[in-house]
Amino acid sequence: MGGRPSSPLDKRQQQHLRGQVDALLRNFLPQYRGHLAASILRQISQELGPQEPAGCQLLHSKKLPRVREHRGPLTQLWGHPPQWQQIFCVLRGDGRLEWFSHREEYENGGRPLGSTALTGYTILTSQREYLHLLDALCPDSSGDHTQEEPDPLLEMPVNFPLFLQHPFRRHLCFSAATGEAQRSWRLALQGGIRLRGTVLQRSQAPAALAFLEAVRLYRQHQGHFGHDDVTLGSDAEVLTTVLMRELLPALRAQTLPRLRGAGRARAWAWTELLDAVHAVVLAGASAGLRAFQPEKDELLAALERTIRPDVDQMLRLRARLAGRLRAEIQGPLESCLHRKVDVQLPRITQTLRNTVEAALAAVQTLLAQGMDRLCLHLRGKPSGMRLRKEVYSFGEMPWDPELMQICYREAERSRGRLRQLVAPFGFLGSRSLVFGAQDLAQQLMADAVATFLQLADQCLTTALDCNQAAQQLEKVRGRVLKELPEFEGDVLAVGSPALTIEGIYEDVIRGILLQRIDRELKKALGASDVSCALDGCSEAPWDQEGADEETEAQRETCSRQPGSCTEVQPLCPLSPPGTLRS
């Protein structure tokens, strides 16, 4: 469960995997190139298009998303054979976890025993639940663990465990000394997992938007429609997840029967094999994207130079094409939406609204409490040092996992409601949606805190006594809290393809669907002027169209293009080294 002496893959198997990565990149990069042009056009059109008045006047925080660095002693199950050993763990601000043999090694700048990016992990704090998960990894086993070799997990019951489980990587097993330490580590690790997972979703850079759209279409060509959590992570991590999902059925069918051991020992061997495959694929995807970076930079610069002078003509052409397509499909599409969408839309809208609304209400409560504490301290005539400490603590609220857990928990509670969308709609992206609501809560808190501090700085002067200053802060408090409800309508973030017939065709369908979603949101929110745009993603330059949801009409009317994508070959047996087919 920790470091291993050598990879379970021989050189031939690793080379085979690199070939699989190369095949994926050959199929994916042409789509990526095409969508870079679409994203640049979209960005320029938004810059030049009419700007709607902002519904909310909160300042945008200049602090980058991060997690608060967390460190302390833990016990880790690692080594061969695995044993519980004392370590010193450090969670970095970028969501990377490192562990050292002892604190002094960390403080002296030594190399860590191990490290991992937290992308894609899930935390379990129940030993029994984790053991059940291990049992389920190898369902072909008998389930009888009485004949197994001694298991450290069973020899030493763990009182305060922290199990980090990943679908394609080795599991990390830690134990804290107390329940309080377990809780603080759990909250910190959850923040790191979310930070690493939503890096692309938070970005408005044309390259990031192009990448996500290219992944969506690549997966459609592979037969995967709808929405799931495959796009969590960096670009290289996303491509790695895409390929690992393609390889997993063959891996499971061809490799599991050949694994040595039984029960949980066999499950551990399986996670080690997956980890080795994942490492090779991730290294190949990272190298391929790095090699593409200079070409991408040149392409983005060239697109900016060529598109900007002709953007008006391109948008007029696009509008004409969209109008023709809309005239052809409006009737059948409206009929399809009436039968299959309209009856479901209120339910979907309410589910999504509940996911965001509860988290934002918690933000408002938490923010009000923080501002009240500042006013109370100010009325108490504190020393300058004490007041500076309180102001600093207030400014750090968005990055305090303990405080923000109140908001994050509200979004987490929606998972049960989101699971109800799986059967009727095939929606498997509940984790992405929960992470998005939590990111929104954190960003809103950061913006509100930044707004409060700037307004307070403007209105407070040395001529005011403590009571007068507190009165000014209370006025600022009222102004900031008044802005927060404006965010209740900011539920849907929309996107769009660009000047290709296929892109415009999808855009028209999405636009008609978005009109229905917009109407339903306005009814649910009880407002006639609620905008569904979020963070500059308004689709006004695109005929007010766009949404990232796949519709049934698309599946029925948009035929897949045979031969548009070379099929990635399944991975051959990996158990004994040297068994890969050439």
Coordinates of C-alpha atoms in Angstrom, one line a residue:
M1 CA 0.0 0.0 0.0
G2 CA 3.0 2.3 0.0
G3 CA 6.2 2.3 -2.1
R4 CA 6.9 -0.8 -4.2
P5 CA 10.3 -2.3 -5.1
S6 CA 9.6 -2.4 -8.9
S7 CA 6.9 -1.9 -11.4
P8 CA 4.7 -4.9 -12.2
L9 CA 5.0 -4.0 -15.9
D10 CA 7.9 -5.0 -18.0
K11 CA 9.4 -2.8 -20.7
R12 CA 7.3 -4.4 -23.5
Q13 CA 4.1 -3.8 -21.6
Q14 CA 5.1 -0.2 -20.9
Q15 CA 5.9 0.4 -24.6
H16 CA 2.5 -1.1 -25.5
L17 CA 0.8 1.4 -23.2
R18 CA 2.7 4.3 -24.7
G19 CA 1.4 3.2 -28.1
Q20 CA -2.1 3.4 -26.7
V21 CA -1.5 6.9 -25.5
D22 CA 0.0 7.9 -28.9
A23 CA -3.2 6.5 -30.6
L24 CA -5.4 8.6 -28.3
L25 CA -3.4 11.8 -28.9
R26 CA -3.5 11.2 -32.7
N27 CA -7.3 11.1 -32.5
F28 CA -7.8 13.8 -29.9
L29 CA -5.4 16.6 -30.9
P30 CA -7.1 17.4 -34.3
Q31 CA -10.3 18.0 -32.5
Y32 CA -8.5 20.1 -29.9
R33 CA -6.9 22.2 -32.7
G34 CA -10.3 22.8 -34.2
H35 CA -11.9 23.9 -30.9
L36 CA -9.1 26.3 -30.2
A37 CA -10.4 28.4 -33.1
A38 CA -13.9 28.1 -31.8
S39 CA -12.8 29.3 -28.3
I40 CA -10.9 32.3 -29.7
L41 CA -13.9 33.3 -31.8
R42 CA -16.1 33.0 -28.8
Q43 CA -13.8 35.1 -26.6
I44 CA -13.5 37.9 -29.2
S45 CA -17.2 38.0 -29.8
Q46 CA -17.9 38.3 -26.1
E47 CA -15.4 41.1 -25.8
L48 CA -17.0 43.0 -28.7
G49 CA -20.7 42.1 -28.0
P50 CA -23.1 44.2 -26.0
Q51 CA -22.4 44.0 -22.2
E52 CA -25.4 43.5 -20.1
P53 CA -25.5 45.4 -16.8
A54 CA -24.0 43.3 -14.0
G55 CA -26.6 41.9 -11.6
C56 CA -24.2 41.8 -8.7
Q57 CA -21.7 44.5 -7.8
L58 CA -19.4 42.4 -5.6
L59 CA -15.7 42.9 -6.3
H60 CA -13.9 39.9 -7.8
S61 CA -11.3 38.6 -5.3
K62 CA -7.8 38.6 -6.7
K63 CA -6.7 35.7 -4.5
L64 CA -6.2 32.5 -6.5
P65 CA -8.1 29.4 -5.4
R66 CA -6.0 27.4 -3.0
V67 CA -6.1 25.1 0.0
R68 CA -4.6 26.0 3.3
E69 CA -1.4 24.1 3.9
H70 CA -1.9 21.4 6.5
R71 CA 0.8 19.3 8.1
G72 CA 1.2 16.9 11.0
P73 CA 2.1 13.3 12.1
L74 CA 0.1 10.4 10.8
T75 CA 0.5 6.7 10.6
Q76 CA 0.7 5.1 7.1
L77 CA 0.3 1.6 5.9
W78 CA 3.2 1.1 3.4
G79 CA 6.2 -1.0 2.5
H80 CA 6.5 -4.6 1.4
P81 CA 5.0 -6.3 3.3
P82 CA 2.8 -3.4 4.2
Q83 CA 3.1 -2.2 7.9
W84 CA 1.8 0.7 9.9
Q85 CA 4.7 3.3 10.2
Q86 CA 4.9 6.8 11.6
I87 CA 5.3 9.5 9.0
F88 CA 5.0 13.3 8.8
C89 CA 2.4 14.4 6.2
V90 CA 2.2 17.8 4.4
L91 CA -0.7 19.0 2.2
R92 CA 0.6 21.7 -0.1
G93 CA -1.5 24.7 -1.2
D94 CA -1.8 23.3 -4.7
G95 CA -3.5 20.1 -3.4
R96 CA -0.5 17.9 -3.5
L97 CA 0.1 15.5 -0.6
E98 CA 3.7 14.6 0.5
W99 CA 4.9 12.4 3.3
F100 CA 8.3 12.2 5.1
S101 CA 9.9 9.8 7.5
H102 CA 9.8 12.5 10.3
R103 CA 9.2 16.2 10.8
E104 CA 12.9 17.1 10.8
E105 CA 13.3 15.7 7.3
Y106 CA 10.5 18.0 6.1
E107 CA 11.9 21.0 8.0
N108 CA 15.4 20.5 6.6
G109 CA 14.2 20.4 3.0
G110 CA 14.6 16.6 2.5
R111 CA 13.0 14.6 -0.2
P112 CA 9.6 13.1 0.7
L113 CA 9.2 9.3 0.9
G114 CA 6.3 9.7 -1.5
S115 CA 3.9 12.3 -2.9
T116 CA 0.7 12.4 -5.0
A117 CA -1.7 14.8 -6.6
L118 CA -5.1 14.4 -5.0
T119 CA -7.0 14.4 -8.2
G120 CA -9.7 11.8 -8.4
Y121 CA -9.3 10.4 -4.8
T122 CA -12.2 9.7 -2.4
I123 CA -11.8 9.8 1.3
L124 CA -13.2 7.0 3.5
T125 CA -13.1 7.3 7.3
S126 CA -14.6 3.9 8.1
Q127 CA -12.4 0.8 8.3
R128 CA -15.3 -1.5 7.7
E129 CA -16.4 0.4 4.7
Y130 CA -12.9 0.4 3.2
L131 CA -12.6 -3.4 3.7
H132 CA -15.9 -3.9 1.9
L133 CA -14.6 -1.8 -0.9
L134 CA -11.5 -4.0 -1.1
D135 CA -13.6 -7.1 -1.2
A136 CA -15.7 -5.7 -4.1
L137 CA -12.6 -5.0 -6.2
C138 CA -12.1 -8.6 -6.9
P139 CA -15.7 -10.0 -7.1
D140 CA -14.5 -13.4 -8.6
S141 CA -12.9 -14.3 -5.3
S142 CA -14.7 -16.6 -2.9
G143 CA -15.1 -13.8 -0.3
D144 CA -13.8 -16.2 2.4
H145 CA -10.9 -14.4 4.2
T146 CA -10.2 -17.0 6.8
Q147 CA -7.4 -18.6 4.8
E148 CA -5.6 -15.4 3.9
E149 CA -2.2 -14.4 5.2
P150 CA -2.1 -12.0 8.2
D151 CA -3.6 -8.7 7.2
P152 CA -2.2 -5.6 9.0
L153 CA -5.5 -3.9 8.5
L154 CA -7.1 -6.7 10.6
E155 CA -4.3 -7.2 13.0
M156 CA -4.4 -3.6 14.2
P157 CA -7.9 -2.1 14.2
V158 CA -7.6 1.6 13.1
N159 CA -9.5 4.0 15.4
F160 CA -9.2 7.1 13.2
P161 CA -8.5 6.0 9.7
L162 CA -8.1 8.1 6.5
F163 CA -8.4 5.9 3.4
L164 CA -7.7 7.6 0.1
Q165 CA -9.3 5.5 -2.7
H166 CA -8.8 6.1 -6.4
P167 CA -10.4 4.1 -9.3
F168 CA -7.0 3.8 -11.1
R169 CA -4.3 4.3 -8.5
R170 CA -3.0 2.6 -5.5
H171 CA -4.8 3.3 -2.3
L172 CA -3.3 5.4 0.5
C173 CA -4.0 4.3 4.0
F174 CA -3.4 6.7 6.9
S175 CA -4.4 6.8 10.5
A176 CA -4.6 9.9 12.8
A177 CA -4.0 9.9 16.5
T178 CA -7.3 11.5 17.6
G179 CA -10.7 12.1 16.2
E180 CA -10.0 15.8 16.1
A181 CA -6.9 15.2 14.0
Q182 CA -8.8 12.9 11.7
R183 CA -11.5 15.5 11.1
S184 CA -9.0 18.3 10.4
W185 CA -7.2 16.1 7.9
R186 CA -10.4 15.0 6.3
L187 CA -11.5 18.5 5.7
A188 CA -8.1 19.6 4.4
L189 CA -7.8 16.6 2.0
Q190 CA -11.3 17.1 0.7
G191 CA -10.3 20.7 -0.2
G192 CA -7.2 19.5 -2.0
I193 CA -9.3 16.9 -3.9
R194 CA -11.8 19.5 -5.1
L195 CA -9.1 22.1 -5.9
R196 CA -7.2 19.6 -8.1
G197 CA -10.4 18.3 -9.7
T198 CA -12.0 21.6 -10.9
V199 CA -8.9 23.3 -12.3
L200 CA -10.3 23.2 -15.9
Q201 CA -13.8 24.0 -14.9
R202 CA -12.7 27.2 -13.1
S203 CA -10.7 28.4 -16.0
Q204 CA -12.1 30.8 -18.7
A205 CA -9.0 30.5 -20.8
P206 CA -9.8 29.7 -24.5
A207 CA -7.5 26.7 -24.4
A208 CA -9.2 25.2 -21.3
L209 CA -12.7 25.7 -22.9
A210 CA -11.5 24.2 -26.1
F211 CA -10.0 21.2 -24.4
L212 CA -13.2 20.4 -22.5
E213 CA -15.3 20.6 -25.7
A214 CA -12.8 18.4 -27.6
V215 CA -13.0 15.8 -24.8
R216 CA -16.8 15.8 -25.0
L217 CA -16.8 15.3 -28.7
Y218 CA -14.0 12.7 -28.6
R219 CA -16.0 10.7 -26.1
Q220 CA -19.1 11.0 -28.2
H221 CA -17.2 9.4 -31.1
Q222 CA -16.4 6.6 -28.7
G223 CA -20.1 6.2 -27.9
H224 CA -20.2 8.0 -24.6
F225 CA -23.0 10.6 -24.4
G226 CA -24.3 12.5 -21.4
H227 CA -22.3 13.9 -18.6
D228 CA -20.0 12.3 -16.0
D229 CA -17.0 13.1 -13.9
V230 CA -14.3 12.3 -16.5
T231 CA -13.2 15.9 -16.9
L232 CA -12.1 16.4 -13.3
G233 CA -8.4 17.2 -13.2
S234 CA -5.7 18.8 -15.4
D235 CA -5.6 18.2 -19.1
A236 CA -3.2 15.3 -18.9
E237 CA -5.1 13.8 -16.0
V238 CA -8.4 14.0 -18.0
L239 CA -6.9 12.2 -21.0
T240 CA -5.4 9.6 -18.6
T241 CA -8.8 9.0 -17.2
V242 CA -10.4 8.7 -20.6
L243 CA -7.9 6.1 -21.7
M244 CA -7.9 4.2 -18.4
R245 CA -11.7 3.8 -18.8
E246 CA -11.2 2.4 -22.2
L247 CA -8.5 0.0 -21.0
L248 CA -10.2 -1.1 -17.8
P249 CA -12.6 -3.8 -19.2
A250 CA -9.7 -5.6 -21.0
L251 CA -7.5 -5.2 -18.0
R252 CA -10.1 -6.7 -15.6
A253 CA -11.0 -9.6 -17.9
Q254 CA -7.5 -10.6 -18.8
T255 CA -5.5 -9.7 -15.7
L256 CA -7.6 -10.4 -12.6
P257 CA -7.6 -14.2 -13.2
R258 CA -3.8 -14.2 -13.2
L259 CA -3.2 -12.2 -10.1
R260 CA -1.6 -14.1 -7.2
G261 CA -3.1 -14.2 -3.8
A262 CA -6.7 -14.2 -2.6
G263 CA -9.2 -11.8 -1.2
R264 CA -7.8 -8.5 0.0
A265 CA -4.2 -9.3 -0.8
R266 CA -5.3 -9.9 -4.4
A267 CA -7.2 -6.6 -4.3
W268 CA -4.1 -4.8 -3.2
A269 CA -2.1 -6.4 -6.1
W270 CA -4.9 -5.2 -8.5
T271 CA -4.6 -1.6 -7.2
E272 CA -0.8 -1.7 -7.6
L273 CA -1.2 -3.0 -11.2
L274 CA -3.7 -0.2 -12.0
D275 CA -1.3 2.3 -10.4
A276 CA 1.5 1.2 -12.7
V277 CA -0.7 1.4 -15.8
H278 CA -1.9 4.8 -14.7
A279 CA 1.6 6.1 -14.2
V280 CA 2.7 5.1 -17.7
V281 CA -0.4 6.5 -19.3
L282 CA -0.2 9.8 -17.3
A283 CA 3.5 10.2 -18.2
G284 CA 2.7 9.6 -21.9
A285 CA -0.2 12.0 -21.9
S286 CA 1.8 14.7 -20.1
A287 CA 4.7 14.3 -22.6
G288 CA 2.3 14.5 -25.5
L289 CA 0.6 17.6 -24.3
R290 CA 4.0 19.3 -23.5
A291 CA 5.1 18.5 -27.0
F292 CA 2.0 20.1 -28.4
Q293 CA 2.3 23.2 -26.3
P294 CA 4.6 25.3 -28.6
E295 CA 2.3 24.5 -31.6
K296 CA -0.8 25.4 -29.4
D297 CA 0.8 28.7 -28.4
E298 CA 1.6 29.6 -32.0
L299 CA -1.9 28.5 -33.1
L300 CA -3.6 30.7 -30.5
A301 CA -1.6 33.7 -31.5
A302 CA -2.2 33.2 -35.2
L303 CA -6.0 32.7 -34.6
E304 CA -6.1 35.9 -32.6
R305 CA -4.4 37.8 -35.5
T306 CA -6.6 36.3 -38.2
I307 CA -10.0 36.1 -36.5
R308 CA -10.2 39.5 -34.8
P309 CA -10.1 41.7 -38.0
D310 CA -12.9 39.5 -39.6
V311 CA -15.0 38.7 -36.5
D312 CA -18.0 40.7 -37.6
Q313 CA -18.2 39.0 -41.0
M314 CA -17.7 35.6 -39.3
L315 CA -20.5 36.3 -36.8
R316 CA -22.9 37.4 -39.6
L317 CA -22.2 34.3 -41.5
R318 CA -22.7 32.2 -38.5
A319 CA -26.0 33.9 -37.7
R320 CA -27.3 33.3 -41.3
L321 CA -26.3 29.6 -41.1
A322 CA -27.9 29.3 -37.7
G323 CA -31.1 30.9 -39.0
R324 CA -31.4 28.4 -41.8
L325 CA -30.7 25.4 -39.6
R326 CA -33.2 26.7 -37.0
A327 CA -35.9 27.0 -39.7
E328 CA -35.3 23.4 -40.8
I329 CA -35.3 21.8 -37.4
Q330 CA -37.5 24.0 -35.2
G331 CA -40.7 22.1 -35.7
P332 CA -39.4 18.5 -35.1
L333 CA -37.2 19.7 -32.3
E334 CA -40.0 21.6 -30.5
S335 CA -42.2 18.5 -30.8
C336 CA -39.4 16.4 -29.4
L337 CA -38.8 18.8 -26.5
H338 CA -42.5 19.0 -25.7
R339 CA -42.7 15.2 -25.4
K340 CA -39.4 14.4 -23.6
V341 CA -38.1 17.6 -22.0
D342 CA -40.9 19.8 -20.8
V343 CA -42.4 17.3 -18.4
Q344 CA -39.0 16.7 -16.8
L345 CA -37.7 20.3 -16.7
P346 CA -39.3 21.4 -13.5
R347 CA -37.8 18.5 -11.6
I348 CA -34.3 19.0 -13.0
T349 CA -34.5 22.7 -12.3
Q350 CA -35.5 22.2 -8.7
T351 CA -32.8 19.7 -8.1
L352 CA -30.1 21.9 -9.5
R353 CA -31.5 24.9 -7.8
N354 CA -31.5 23.1 -4.4
T355 CA -27.9 22.1 -4.9
V356 CA -26.7 25.7 -5.2
E357 CA -29.3 27.5 -3.1
A358 CA -28.5 25.8 0.2
A359 CA -24.8 26.4 -0.2
L360 CA -25.3 30.1 -0.9
A361 CA -27.6 30.5 2.0
A362 CA -24.9 29.0 4.2
V363 CA -22.4 31.5 2.7
Q364 CA -24.7 34.4 3.6
T365 CA -25.1 33.2 7.2
L366 CA -21.4 32.6 7.7
L367 CA -20.5 35.9 6.1
A368 CA -22.9 37.8 8.4
Q369 CA -21.5 36.1 11.4
G370 CA -18.0 37.1 10.4
M371 CA -18.9 40.7 9.8
D372 CA -20.8 40.8 13.1
R373 CA -17.7 39.6 14.9
L374 CA -15.6 42.4 13.5
C375 CA -18.2 45.0 14.5
L376 CA -18.4 43.5 18.0
H377 CA -14.6 43.5 18.4
L378 CA -14.4 47.1 17.2
R379 CA -17.0 48.2 19.7
G380 CA -14.9 46.6 22.4
K381 CA -12.1 49.0 21.7
P382 CA -9.4 46.3 21.0
S383 CA -5.7 46.9 20.7
G384 CA -4.3 47.5 17.2
M385 CA -2.7 44.0 17.2
R386 CA -5.9 42.3 18.2
L387 CA -7.9 44.1 15.6
R388 CA -5.4 43.3 12.8
K389 CA -5.6 39.6 13.9
E390 CA -9.4 39.7 13.6
V391 CA -9.3 41.4 10.2
Y392 CA -6.8 38.8 9.0
S393 CA -9.0 35.9 10.2
F394 CA -11.9 37.5 8.4
G395 CA -10.0 37.8 5.2
E396 CA -9.0 34.1 5.4
M397 CA -12.5 32.8 5.8
P398 CA -12.8 31.5 2.3
W399 CA -9.7 29.4 2.7
D400 CA -10.6 28.0 6.2
P401 CA -11.8 24.4 5.7
E402 CA -13.4 24.2 9.1
L403 CA -15.5 27.4 8.6
M404 CA -16.4 26.7 5.0
Q405 CA -17.4 23.1 5.8
I406 CA -20.8 24.6 6.8
C407 CA -21.3 25.7 3.2
Y408 CA -19.7 22.7 1.5
R409 CA -21.8 20.3 3.6
E410 CA -25.0 21.8 2.2
A411 CA -23.8 21.1 -1.4
E412 CA -22.7 17.6 -0.4
R413 CA -26.1 16.8 1.0
S414 CA -27.6 17.1 -2.5
R415 CA -25.8 13.9 -3.7
G416 CA -28.8 11.9 -2.9
R417 CA -31.1 14.1 -4.9
L418 CA -28.7 14.1 -7.8
R419 CA -28.6 10.3 -7.9
Q420 CA -32.3 10.4 -8.7
L421 CA -31.2 11.9 -12.1
V422 CA -29.2 8.8 -13.1
A423 CA -32.0 6.5 -14.1
P424 CA -34.2 8.9 -16.1
F425 CA -31.4 11.0 -17.6
G426 CA -28.2 9.0 -17.4
F427 CA -26.6 11.9 -15.4
L428 CA -23.4 10.6 -13.8
G429 CA -21.7 13.9 -13.0
S430 CA -22.9 14.4 -9.5
R431 CA -19.4 14.8 -8.1
S432 CA -18.6 17.5 -10.7
L433 CA -21.8 19.3 -9.9
V434 CA -21.2 19.2 -6.1
F435 CA -17.6 20.4 -6.6
G436 CA -19.0 23.2 -8.8
A437 CA -21.4 24.3 -6.1
Q438 CA -18.7 24.3 -3.5
D439 CA -16.4 26.3 -5.8
L440 CA -19.1 28.8 -6.3
A441 CA -19.7 29.1 -2.5
Q442 CA -15.9 29.6 -2.0
Q443 CA -15.6 32.2 -4.8
L444 CA -18.7 34.1 -3.6
M445 CA -17.3 34.1 0.0
A446 CA -14.0 35.4 -1.3
D447 CA -15.6 38.1 -3.4
A448 CA -17.9 39.2 -0.5
V449 CA -15.0 39.4 1.9
A450 CA -12.9 41.4 -0.6
T451 CA -15.8 43.8 -1.1
F452 CA -16.4 44.2 2.6
L453 CA -12.7 44.9 3.3
Q454 CA -12.4 47.4 0.5
L455 CA -15.5 49.3 1.4
A456 CA -14.5 49.3 5.0
D457 CA -11.1 50.7 4.1
Q458 CA -12.8 53.5 2.2
C459 CA -15.2 54.6 5.0
L460 CA -13.0 54.2 8.1
T461 CA -10.8 57.1 9.0
T462 CA -8.7 58.0 12.1
A463 CA -11.2 60.7 13.0
L464 CA -13.8 58.1 13.9
D465 CA -14.0 56.6 17.4
C466 CA -14.7 52.9 17.9
N467 CA -18.5 53.2 18.0
Q468 CA -18.6 55.4 15.0
A469 CA -16.4 53.0 13.1
A470 CA -18.6 50.1 14.1
Q471 CA -21.6 51.9 12.8
Q472 CA -19.9 52.5 9.4
L473 CA -19.0 48.8 9.3
E474 CA -22.6 47.9 9.9
K475 CA -23.6 50.0 6.9
V476 CA -21.1 48.2 4.8
R477 CA -22.4 44.9 6.1
G478 CA -25.8 45.7 4.9
R479 CA -24.6 46.7 1.4
V480 CA -22.6 43.4 1.0
L481 CA -25.4 41.2 2.2
K482 CA -27.9 42.9 -0.2
E483 CA -25.8 41.8 -3.1
L484 CA -25.6 38.1 -2.3
P485 CA -29.2 37.1 -3.4
E486 CA -28.3 38.2 -6.9
F487 CA -26.3 35.0 -7.3
E488 CA -29.3 32.8 -6.8
G489 CA -30.0 32.9 -10.6
D490 CA -26.4 32.1 -11.5
V491 CA -27.0 28.4 -11.7
L492 CA -26.2 27.5 -15.3
A493 CA -22.9 28.1 -17.0
V494 CA -23.2 27.8 -20.8
G495 CA -20.7 27.2 -23.6
S496 CA -20.7 26.9 -27.3
P497 CA -18.9 25.4 -30.3
A498 CA -18.1 27.7 -33.3
L499 CA -18.1 28.2 -37.0
T500 CA -18.6 24.7 -38.3
I501 CA -21.9 23.3 -39.6
E502 CA -21.8 20.6 -36.8
G503 CA -21.0 23.2 -34.2
I504 CA -23.7 25.6 -35.3
Y505 CA -26.2 22.7 -35.6
E506 CA -25.6 21.7 -32.0
D507 CA -25.7 25.4 -31.0
V508 CA -29.1 25.8 -32.4
I509 CA -30.5 22.8 -30.6
R510 CA -28.9 23.9 -27.4
G511 CA -30.2 27.4 -27.8
I512 CA -33.8 26.2 -28.1
L513 CA -33.4 24.0 -25.1
L514 CA -31.7 26.8 -23.1
Q515 CA -34.8 29.1 -23.8
R516 CA -36.9 26.5 -22.0
I517 CA -34.4 26.2 -19.1
D518 CA -34.3 30.0 -18.8
R519 CA -38.1 30.2 -18.6
E520 CA -38.3 27.4 -16.0
L521 CA -35.6 29.1 -13.9
K522 CA -37.4 32.4 -14.0
K523 CA -40.6 30.7 -12.8
A524 CA -38.7 28.8 -10.0
L525 CA -37.0 32.0 -8.8
G526 CA -40.0 34.1 -9.1
A527 CA -38.3 36.8 -11.3
S528 CA -38.7 37.9 -14.8
D529 CA -35.2 39.3 -15.3
V530 CA -32.9 36.5 -14.0
S531 CA -29.9 35.8 -16.1
C532 CA -28.7 32.3 -16.5
A533 CA -25.2 33.4 -17.3
L534 CA -22.3 32.9 -15.0
D535 CA -18.9 34.6 -14.9
G536 CA -19.0 36.1 -18.4
C537 CA -20.4 33.0 -20.1
S538 CA -23.4 34.8 -21.6
E539 CA -24.2 33.5 -25.0
A540 CA -25.6 36.8 -26.4
P541 CA -22.9 36.8 -29.1
W542 CA -24.0 33.4 -30.1
D543 CA -27.7 34.2 -30.7
Q544 CA -28.3 33.7 -26.9
E545 CA -27.7 30.1 -27.3
G546 CA -25.6 27.4 -25.7
A547 CA -25.6 24.8 -23.0
D548 CA -23.4 21.9 -22.3
E549 CA -26.1 19.3 -21.8
E550 CA -26.7 16.7 -24.5
T551 CA -30.3 16.5 -25.6
E552 CA -32.3 13.5 -26.8
A553 CA -32.9 15.3 -30.0
Q554 CA -29.1 15.5 -30.6
R555 CA -28.8 11.8 -30.1
E556 CA -31.6 11.1 -32.6
T557 CA -30.7 13.6 -35.3
C558 CA -26.9 13.8 -35.1
S559 CA -25.5 10.7 -36.6
R560 CA -22.1 9.5 -35.6
Q561 CA -19.4 9.7 -38.3
P562 CA -17.9 6.3 -39.0
G563 CA -14.2 6.2 -39.3
S564 CA -13.7 9.6 -37.8
C565 CA -11.7 8.2 -34.9
T566 CA -9.2 5.3 -34.9
E567 CA -10.3 2.8 -32.3
V568 CA -7.9 2.4 -29.3
Q569 CA -6.9 -1.2 -29.0
P570 CA -7.7 -3.0 -25.7
L571 CA -4.7 -3.6 -23.4
C572 CA -3.4 -7.2 -23.5
P573 CA -2.8 -9.4 -20.4
L574 CA -0.5 -7.8 -18.0
S575 CA -0.1 -10.3 -15.2
P576 CA 3.1 -12.2 -16.1
P577 CA 5.7 -9.8 -17.6
G578 CA 6.1 -10.2 -21.4
T579 CA 2.6 -11.4 -22.2
L580 CA 1.5 -8.4 -24.3
R581 CA 0.6 -9.0 -27.9
S582 CA 2.7 -7.2 -30.4

